Short mmCIF file of C-alpha atoms in Angstrom, two decimals:
data_model
loop_
_atom_site.label_atom_id
_atom_site.label_comp_id
_atom_site.label_asym_id
_atom_site.label_seq_id
_atom_site.Cartn_x
_atom_site.Cartn_y
_atom_site.Cartn_z
CA MET N 105 48.69 100.09 118.27
CA THR N 106 48.40 98.03 115.56
CA ALA N 107 50.76 97.44 111.86
CA ASP N 108 48.03 100.31 109.74
CA ASP N 109 48.18 102.09 112.69
CA LEU N 110 52.16 102.94 112.29
CA SER N 111 51.89 102.52 109.04
CA GLY N 112 49.62 106.00 108.48
CA THR N 113 51.58 107.72 110.96
CA GLY N 114 55.16 106.96 109.15
CA LEU N 115 53.97 108.10 106.34
CA PRO N 116 53.18 111.90 106.90
CA LEU N 117 56.34 112.10 108.67
CA ALA N 118 58.36 110.65 106.02
CA ARG N 119 56.57 113.21 103.72
CA LEU N 120 57.63 115.84 106.13
CA GLY N 121 61.05 114.67 106.61
CA ARG N 122 61.19 114.83 103.23
CA ILE N 123 59.80 118.62 102.56
CA GLY N 124 62.35 119.51 105.45
CA ARG N 125 65.18 118.21 103.70
CA ARG N 126 63.81 119.90 100.51
CA LEU N 127 63.56 123.22 102.29
CA ARG N 128 67.36 123.02 103.78
CA GLN N 129 68.93 122.33 100.29
CA ALA N 130 66.36 125.65 98.93
CA ASP N 131 68.41 127.20 101.82
CA ARG N 132 71.83 126.52 101.29
CA ALA N 133 71.66 127.26 97.27
CA HIS N 134 69.52 130.45 98.28
CA PRO N 135 70.48 131.60 102.10
CA TRP N 136 68.68 135.26 101.55
CA ALA N 137 65.15 133.47 100.30
CA LEU N 138 64.18 131.67 103.48
CA ASP N 139 65.12 135.67 105.73
CA ALA N 140 63.34 137.30 102.94
CA ALA N 141 60.46 135.10 103.26
CA VAL N 142 60.17 135.48 107.06
CA VAL N 143 59.87 139.29 106.79
CA GLY N 144 57.59 139.31 104.70
CA LEU N 145 55.21 136.57 106.71
CA VAL N 146 55.36 139.28 109.67
CA PHE N 147 54.72 141.83 107.12
CA LEU N 148 51.35 140.09 105.89
CA MET N 149 50.32 139.26 109.16
CA PHE N 150 51.51 141.90 111.75
CA CYS N 151 52.25 145.14 109.88
CA LEU N 152 50.07 145.20 106.82
CA PRO N 153 46.75 145.45 109.66
CA ASP N 154 47.89 148.25 111.69
CA VAL N 155 48.72 150.01 108.26
CA LEU N 156 44.84 149.89 107.27
CA ASP N 157 43.20 149.55 111.11
CA GLY N 158 45.45 152.76 111.70
CA GLY N 159 47.78 151.33 114.31
CA ALA N 160 47.58 147.92 117.19
CA VAL N 161 44.90 149.82 119.24
CA GLU N 162 42.59 151.32 116.78
CA GLY N 163 39.64 149.78 115.87
CA ASP N 164 37.68 148.02 117.71
CA ALA N 165 40.27 149.21 121.02
CA PRO N 166 38.60 150.06 124.31
CA ARG N 167 38.45 153.71 124.59
CA GLU N 168 40.77 154.33 127.76
CA ILE N 169 43.51 151.71 125.70
CA ARG N 170 43.50 154.15 122.95
CA VAL N 171 43.83 157.40 125.56
CA LEU N 172 46.52 155.81 126.47
CA PHE N 173 49.04 155.70 122.76
CA THR N 174 50.18 158.60 120.65
CA GLU N 175 47.97 158.70 116.85
CA VAL N 176 50.87 158.67 113.80
CA SER N 177 50.59 158.60 110.35
CA VAL N 178 50.80 155.87 108.05
CA ALA N 179 54.04 157.62 107.22
CA ALA N 180 55.54 157.07 110.66
CA ILE N 181 54.06 153.41 110.97
CA LEU N 182 56.26 152.60 107.95
CA ALA N 183 58.67 154.03 109.45
CA LEU N 184 58.60 152.45 112.53
CA GLN N 185 57.66 149.00 111.22
CA ALA N 186 61.01 149.32 108.24
CA GLY N 187 62.68 149.59 111.46
CA LEU N 188 61.70 146.53 113.75
CA VAL N 189 61.02 144.33 110.40
CA LEU N 190 63.49 145.04 108.11
CA PRO N 191 66.75 144.14 110.75
CA LEU N 192 65.67 140.29 109.89
CA LEU N 193 67.05 139.96 106.73
CA TRP N 194 70.59 139.55 109.24
CA ARG N 195 69.04 137.64 112.07
CA ARG N 196 70.91 134.56 110.96
CA ARG N 197 74.25 135.62 109.68
CA ARG N 198 73.86 138.73 112.32
CA PRO N 199 72.09 138.37 114.58
CA LEU N 200 73.19 140.06 117.47
CA VAL N 201 73.25 143.71 115.15
CA ALA N 202 69.24 141.94 113.92
CA PHE N 203 68.42 142.61 117.94
CA GLY N 204 70.01 145.17 118.62
CA ALA N 205 68.71 146.98 115.67
CA VAL N 206 65.38 145.80 116.40
CA THR N 207 65.75 146.33 119.95
CA ALA N 208 66.53 149.59 119.63
CA VAL N 209 63.08 150.55 117.48
CA PHE N 210 61.76 148.94 119.89
CA VAL N 211 62.18 151.35 122.52
CA LEU N 212 61.61 154.47 120.34
CA GLN N 213 58.48 153.22 119.93
CA TRP N 214 57.23 152.94 123.17
CA SER N 215 58.93 156.25 124.09
CA LEU N 216 56.88 157.58 121.80
CA GLN N 217 53.83 155.74 123.42
CA VAL N 218 52.42 153.85 119.97
CA ALA N 219 51.96 150.24 120.15
CA LEU N 220 51.98 148.28 117.15
CA ARG N 221 51.95 144.29 115.88
CA ALA N 222 54.95 144.35 114.48
CA ASP N 223 56.66 144.24 117.98
CA VAL N 224 56.72 140.44 117.67
CA ALA N 225 60.54 141.53 115.76
CA LEU N 226 61.54 141.72 118.75
CA PHE N 227 60.88 138.17 119.62
CA ILE N 228 61.80 136.93 116.17
CA ALA N 229 65.06 138.57 117.12
CA LEU N 230 65.82 136.62 120.78
CA TYR N 231 65.02 133.74 119.49
CA SER N 232 67.36 133.71 116.20
CA LEU N 233 70.15 135.26 118.42
CA ALA N 234 69.12 132.87 121.12
CA LEU N 235 69.62 129.96 118.15
CA HIS N 236 72.44 131.29 115.51
CA GLY N 237 73.93 133.33 117.93
CA ARG N 238 76.90 133.65 120.45
CA LEU N 239 75.76 132.05 123.78
CA ARG N 240 77.88 134.72 126.18
CA HIS N 241 75.31 137.64 124.40
CA LEU N 242 72.51 135.80 125.32
CA PRO N 243 72.38 137.06 129.04
CA TRP N 244 72.73 140.23 127.78
CA ALA N 245 70.14 140.25 125.36
CA CYS N 246 67.40 138.81 128.18
CA GLY N 247 68.24 141.61 130.38
CA VAL N 248 67.80 144.14 127.50
CA THR N 249 64.13 142.29 126.24
CA SER N 250 63.05 142.33 130.51
CA GLY N 251 64.48 145.94 130.51
CA ALA N 252 62.12 146.30 127.45
CA MET N 253 59.20 144.56 129.15
CA VAL N 254 59.69 147.09 131.84
CA LEU N 255 58.99 149.71 129.60
CA VAL N 256 56.30 148.39 127.81
CA ALA N 257 54.18 146.94 131.32
CA VAL N 258 54.09 150.89 132.77
CA ARG N 259 53.13 152.28 129.75
CA ILE N 260 49.42 150.08 129.60
CA SER N 261 49.76 150.32 133.44
CA ALA N 262 46.77 152.10 133.35
CA ALA N 263 44.65 149.59 131.48
CA MET N 264 46.91 146.85 133.30
CA PRO N 265 48.63 145.78 136.36
CA VAL N 266 52.57 146.05 135.87
CA SER N 267 52.78 142.58 137.95
CA ASP N 268 50.19 140.65 135.16
CA ALA N 269 51.23 142.87 131.78
CA LEU N 270 55.13 141.52 133.26
CA PHE N 271 53.73 138.26 133.95
CA PHE N 272 52.78 137.88 130.24
CA LEU N 273 55.54 139.73 128.91
CA LEU N 274 58.46 137.74 130.14
CA ALA N 275 56.82 135.21 129.74
CA THR N 276 56.49 135.51 126.44
CA THR N 277 60.53 136.19 126.33
CA THR N 278 61.48 133.23 128.20
CA ALA N 279 59.55 130.89 125.88
CA ALA N 280 61.55 132.62 122.63
CA VAL N 281 64.61 132.00 124.23
CA ALA N 282 63.34 128.57 125.00
CA LEU N 283 62.92 127.48 121.84
CA GLY N 284 65.91 129.14 119.83
CA LEU N 285 68.00 126.68 122.84
CA MET N 286 65.71 124.05 122.13
CA VAL N 287 66.27 124.55 118.23
CA ARG N 288 70.02 124.79 118.32
CA ILE N 289 70.48 122.04 121.46
CA ARG N 290 68.76 119.68 118.82
CA ARG N 291 70.51 120.37 115.76
CA ALA N 292 73.59 119.90 117.22
CA GLN N 293 72.87 117.05 118.47
CA LEU N 294 71.71 115.72 115.04
CA ALA N 295 75.04 117.07 113.42
CA GLY N 296 76.83 114.99 116.74
CA LEU N 297 75.34 111.94 114.97
CA ARG N 298 75.79 112.43 111.48
CA GLU N 299 79.37 113.44 112.66
CA ARG N 300 79.77 109.59 114.01
CA ALA N 301 77.71 108.34 111.16
CA ALA N 302 80.93 109.70 109.17
CA ARG N 303 83.76 108.76 111.68
CA LEU N 304 81.71 104.83 111.63
CA GLU N 305 81.82 104.85 108.12
CA ILE N 306 85.12 105.34 108.50
CA GLU N 307 85.75 103.12 110.47
CA ARG N 308 83.82 99.95 108.39
CA ASP N 309 85.67 101.47 106.29
CA GLN N 310 89.11 101.17 107.60
CA ARG N 311 88.35 97.86 108.92
CA SER N 312 87.70 96.16 105.37
CA ARG N 313 90.67 97.83 103.72
CA LEU N 314 92.70 95.94 107.16
CA ALA N 315 91.04 93.00 106.14
CA THR N 316 91.79 92.70 102.94
CA ALA N 317 95.52 93.53 103.72
CA THR N 318 95.20 90.66 105.83
CA GLU N 319 93.68 88.20 103.75
CA ARG N 320 95.70 88.92 101.03
CA THR N 321 98.91 88.66 103.69
CA ARG N 322 97.52 85.16 104.01
CA VAL N 323 96.77 84.16 100.43
CA ALA N 324 100.42 85.45 99.98
CA ARG N 325 101.66 82.79 102.84
CA GLU N 326 99.66 79.97 101.38
CA MET N 327 100.73 80.56 97.82
CA HIS N 328 104.24 80.62 99.24
CA ASP N 329 104.05 77.74 101.29
CA ILE N 330 102.37 75.60 98.10
CA VAL N 331 104.47 77.21 95.43
CA GLY N 332 107.90 76.94 96.80
CA HIS N 333 107.45 73.44 98.50
CA ASN N 334 106.60 71.76 95.62
CA LEU N 335 108.24 73.81 93.48
CA ALA N 336 111.77 72.69 95.56
CA VAL N 337 110.12 69.04 94.78
CA MET N 338 110.21 69.13 91.37
CA ILE N 339 113.22 70.89 91.20
CA THR N 340 115.24 68.19 92.86
CA LEU N 341 113.48 65.07 91.38
CA ALA N 342 114.35 66.57 88.07
CA ASP N 343 118.15 67.26 88.88
CA ALA N 344 118.10 63.56 90.31
CA GLY N 345 116.10 62.12 87.13
CA ALA N 346 118.71 63.81 84.56
CA TYR N 347 121.22 62.24 86.45
CA ALA N 348 119.59 58.90 86.67
CA THR N 349 118.43 58.77 82.39
CA ASP N 350 121.83 57.72 81.73
CA ILE N 351 122.84 54.81 83.55
CA ALA N 352 118.94 53.81 85.14
CA PRO N 353 116.29 54.89 82.55
CA GLU N 354 113.53 53.33 84.35
CA ARG N 355 114.55 55.37 86.89
CA GLY N 356 114.13 58.37 85.01
CA LYS N 357 110.74 57.45 83.50
CA GLU N 358 109.73 57.57 87.47
CA THR N 359 111.28 59.99 88.05
CA LEU N 360 109.36 62.30 85.70
CA LEU N 361 105.86 60.77 86.44
CA MET N 362 107.03 61.97 90.17
CA ILE N 363 107.18 65.65 88.93
CA GLY N 364 104.12 65.38 87.03
CA ASP N 365 102.36 64.28 89.89
CA THR N 366 104.05 67.04 92.36
CA GLY N 367 102.71 69.62 89.18
CA ARG N 368 99.54 68.29 89.48
CA GLN N 369 99.41 68.90 93.40
CA ALA N 370 100.78 72.27 93.14
CA LEU N 371 98.42 73.00 90.31
CA SER N 372 95.16 72.04 92.98
CA GLU N 373 96.50 73.35 95.93
CA LEU N 374 96.97 76.80 93.95
CA ARG N 375 93.48 76.25 92.70
CA ARG N 376 92.06 75.33 96.14
CA VAL N 377 93.47 78.98 96.97
CA LEU N 378 92.55 81.35 94.15
CA GLY N 379 89.10 79.97 94.13
CA VAL N 380 88.13 81.80 97.37
CA LEU N 381 89.04 84.88 96.17
CA ARG N 382 86.22 84.77 93.52
CA GLU N 383 83.75 87.26 94.39
CA GLU N 384 81.11 85.41 91.99
CA THR N 385 80.51 82.29 91.16
CA ASP N 386 78.25 81.11 88.16
CA GLY N 387 75.88 79.08 90.01
CA LEU N 388 77.25 75.33 91.61
CA LYS N 389 78.27 74.58 88.29
CA ASN N 390 81.22 76.69 88.16
CA ALA N 391 82.05 77.57 91.36
CA PRO N 392 85.43 76.49 92.62
CA GLU N 393 85.71 72.66 93.48
CA LEU N 394 87.69 73.19 96.99
CA SER N 395 89.26 70.22 98.73
CA PRO N 396 90.13 69.86 102.64
CA GLN N 397 92.94 72.31 103.64
CA PRO N 398 95.90 70.24 105.03
CA GLY N 399 96.23 69.06 108.65
CA VAL N 400 99.00 66.67 110.37
CA ALA N 401 97.35 63.19 108.58
CA ASP N 402 98.80 64.79 105.51
CA ILE N 403 102.34 65.20 106.91
CA ASP N 404 103.03 61.17 106.06
CA ALA N 405 102.20 62.18 102.13
CA LEU N 406 104.20 65.46 102.13
CA CYS N 407 106.96 63.02 103.78
CA ALA N 408 106.66 61.04 101.07
CA GLY N 409 107.16 63.77 97.95
CA VAL N 410 109.96 64.47 99.96
CA ARG N 411 111.80 61.24 100.19
CA ALA N 412 110.85 60.66 96.12
CA ALA N 413 113.15 63.78 95.81
CA GLY N 414 115.93 61.46 97.58
CA LEU N 415 115.51 62.81 101.25
CA GLU N 416 115.84 60.08 104.19
CA VAL N 417 113.62 61.37 106.09
CA VAL N 418 112.60 60.15 109.47
CA TYR N 419 109.05 60.96 110.83
CA ARG N 420 107.42 60.33 114.75
CA THR N 421 104.52 62.05 116.69
CA SER N 422 103.28 61.69 119.95
CA GLY N 423 99.93 62.36 122.01
CA ASP N 424 96.77 62.85 120.74
CA MET N 425 96.53 64.30 118.07
CA ASP N 426 92.20 64.59 117.37
CA VAL N 427 92.62 66.90 120.02
CA LEU N 428 93.77 69.96 117.48
CA ASP N 429 91.72 71.81 115.79
CA SER N 430 91.69 72.15 111.84
CA GLY N 431 93.93 75.99 112.07
CA VAL N 432 96.30 74.31 114.08
CA GLN N 433 96.77 71.62 112.24
CA LEU N 434 96.74 73.71 109.46
CA THR N 435 99.44 75.71 111.07
CA VAL N 436 101.53 72.54 112.01
CA TYR N 437 101.32 70.99 108.55
CA ARG N 438 102.94 74.64 107.12
CA ILE N 439 105.19 75.15 109.39
CA VAL N 440 106.79 71.72 108.53
CA GLN N 441 106.05 71.53 104.56
CA GLU N 442 108.13 75.37 104.86
CA ALA N 443 110.81 73.33 106.46
CA LEU N 444 111.26 70.43 104.36
CA THR N 445 111.40 72.82 101.53
CA ASN N 446 114.56 75.10 103.34
CA THR N 447 115.57 71.30 103.34
CA LEU N 448 115.74 70.33 99.92
CA LYS N 449 116.47 74.00 98.72
CA HIS N 450 120.10 74.05 100.50
CA ALA N 451 121.10 70.35 101.60
CA GLY N 452 121.88 67.89 99.22
CA ALA N 453 120.54 64.58 98.43
CA ALA N 454 122.33 62.49 100.84
CA THR N 455 120.29 64.71 103.32
CA ARG N 456 118.57 62.31 106.54
CA VAL N 457 115.37 64.92 108.19
CA ASP N 458 114.33 63.72 111.58
CA LEU N 459 110.85 65.21 112.27
CA ALA N 460 108.77 65.15 115.12
CA VAL N 461 105.26 66.16 116.07
CA ALA N 462 104.42 66.37 119.66
CA VAL N 463 101.03 66.78 121.97
CA GLN N 464 102.07 67.93 125.50
CA ASP N 465 99.78 68.97 127.55
CA THR N 466 98.40 72.75 126.15
CA GLN N 467 101.58 72.83 123.27
CA VAL N 468 102.45 71.62 119.96
CA ALA N 469 106.43 71.17 120.08
CA ILE N 470 107.52 71.14 116.48
CA ARG N 471 111.24 69.90 115.85
CA VAL N 472 112.62 69.75 112.32
CA GLN N 473 116.83 68.42 112.20
CA ASP N 474 118.25 67.34 108.83
CA SER N 475 122.05 66.67 109.05
CA GLY N 476 123.41 68.10 106.58
CA GLU N 477 126.04 66.02 105.41
CA GLY N 478 125.04 66.61 101.14
CA GLY N 479 126.60 70.08 101.79
CA ARG N 480 124.44 73.45 101.36
CA SER N 481 123.67 75.21 97.82
CA GLY N 482 122.85 78.40 99.47
CA PRO N 483 123.40 80.07 103.67
CA ARG N 484 120.41 79.72 105.66
CA ASN N 485 121.12 81.72 108.46
CA GLU N 486 119.38 84.67 106.47
CA GLU N 487 116.16 85.48 107.43
CA GLY N 488 113.55 85.19 104.45
CA HIS N 489 110.16 84.88 103.73
CA GLY N 490 110.04 81.00 104.95
CA LEU N 491 110.68 81.78 108.12
CA VAL N 492 109.01 85.19 108.35
CA GLY N 493 105.96 83.19 107.42
CA MET N 494 106.59 80.16 109.50
CA ARG N 495 106.87 83.05 113.05
CA GLU N 496 104.24 85.03 111.29
CA ARG N 497 101.67 81.32 111.58
CA ALA N 498 102.78 80.26 115.34
CA ALA N 499 101.83 83.68 116.57
CA LEU N 500 98.82 83.18 115.98
CA TYR N 501 98.67 80.38 118.49
CA GLY N 502 100.89 82.22 120.52
CA GLY N 503 104.06 80.67 119.41
CA THR N 504 107.50 80.82 118.46
CA VAL N 505 109.64 79.89 115.89
CA SER N 506 113.98 79.65 115.96
CA ALA N 507 116.01 78.39 113.71
CA GLY N 508 119.60 77.55 113.25
CA PRO N 509 122.68 75.24 112.99
CA VAL N 510 122.61 72.63 115.35
CA PRO N 511 125.67 70.95 117.32
CA GLY N 512 127.42 68.23 114.90
CA GLY N 513 126.67 69.84 111.21
CA GLY N 514 123.25 70.31 109.97
CA TRP N 515 120.35 72.54 110.50
CA GLY N 516 117.60 72.74 112.83
CA VAL N 517 114.19 74.50 113.33
CA GLU N 518 111.87 74.42 116.34
CA ALA N 519 108.55 75.51 116.90
CA ALA N 520 106.22 75.57 119.68
CA LEU N 521 102.43 76.69 119.87
CA ASP N 522 99.90 77.29 122.82
CA LEU N 523 96.94 75.19 122.96
CA THR N 524 95.09 77.30 125.65
CA PRO N 525 92.19 79.76 124.89
CA GLY N 526 93.42 82.62 125.62
CA GLY N 527 96.94 81.27 123.33
CA GLY N 528 95.98 82.83 120.55
CA ALA N 529 96.24 86.40 118.80
CA ARG N 530 93.69 89.17 119.22
#
């Protein structure tokens, strides 16, 4: 089948789909209209010919068949037709009541030996019961219908064998029930698909909100690390510059230049972090200039900035740092940055910091220990956002972070990251 054949087939199907949707919308807006249309259609197709011909077996029917039935007036025909057709107005809202009313008139009509084309209303009522009614009522309805069909077969036994008549009538009954059940199952499947689509849409929105919350947390953590560290360095440099201005003006000028460099570095990093949050840019010209995320190689520059603030930092590494991917290197950098920031906040200028980063088999070990010789400006045993952020970063790689006082004075931070493929959080 070619693409043209498929497009030619799809166009009518699309039109039918649109027509079906419009009919469903109209039915929901005016539910009685469809039922009234069904009654009107049955009257035009099956009732009106009986009124004009004087009965279903009048006119061109063979004489041996006409003698089996009773001739009735037009008024009686109209009354029986009304009893068969009008209950169909309730076939969707009260399917069992409609079926019962139609069946009662049907049995009365055949008991009087009257044949009408409007008897098709019984099969419509049975179809509606299978589609809209309770399934536990369906077996009883089928039994009653089968009994009525036996009555019809007996009435026409002189013109047709009972077995043949029963086969035709019961086959018609089975078709009506099967069609109703098929449509019912199809509607249930479509309802299930719509419910599943709605549930998937809700789950998609929830995943989107979770991803947004995760990204906000990540950006907040990045900004905390950037702002906290650089402000701590700038405050320490400012205090040192103010002290040095009176006794060593050149040293004070150098300190001010360092503060400017640190501020520019912090501003650049903030632009990088906030730049990725933009949903749109007006072309490449206005796109934010993004620099690579910091890694282990940038720890030397970090230590240099801390040394400029007055701390003595001894930095050592061991193992192959090149085996670390960018995510692990960023985590190592941020943990070291936060630990040095805490030292700047809580230890004096004469503090010595021993920093060690070691790659051992499937682990990265980080140790930051200060002497705390200059005293502390605040308690460090309170767990703040910095320590929480370090633990969250380490948890991404199945790692742990511990912090606390060390023997002999000072404060230490130790972290371990797992480099195995299954070590990261999922």
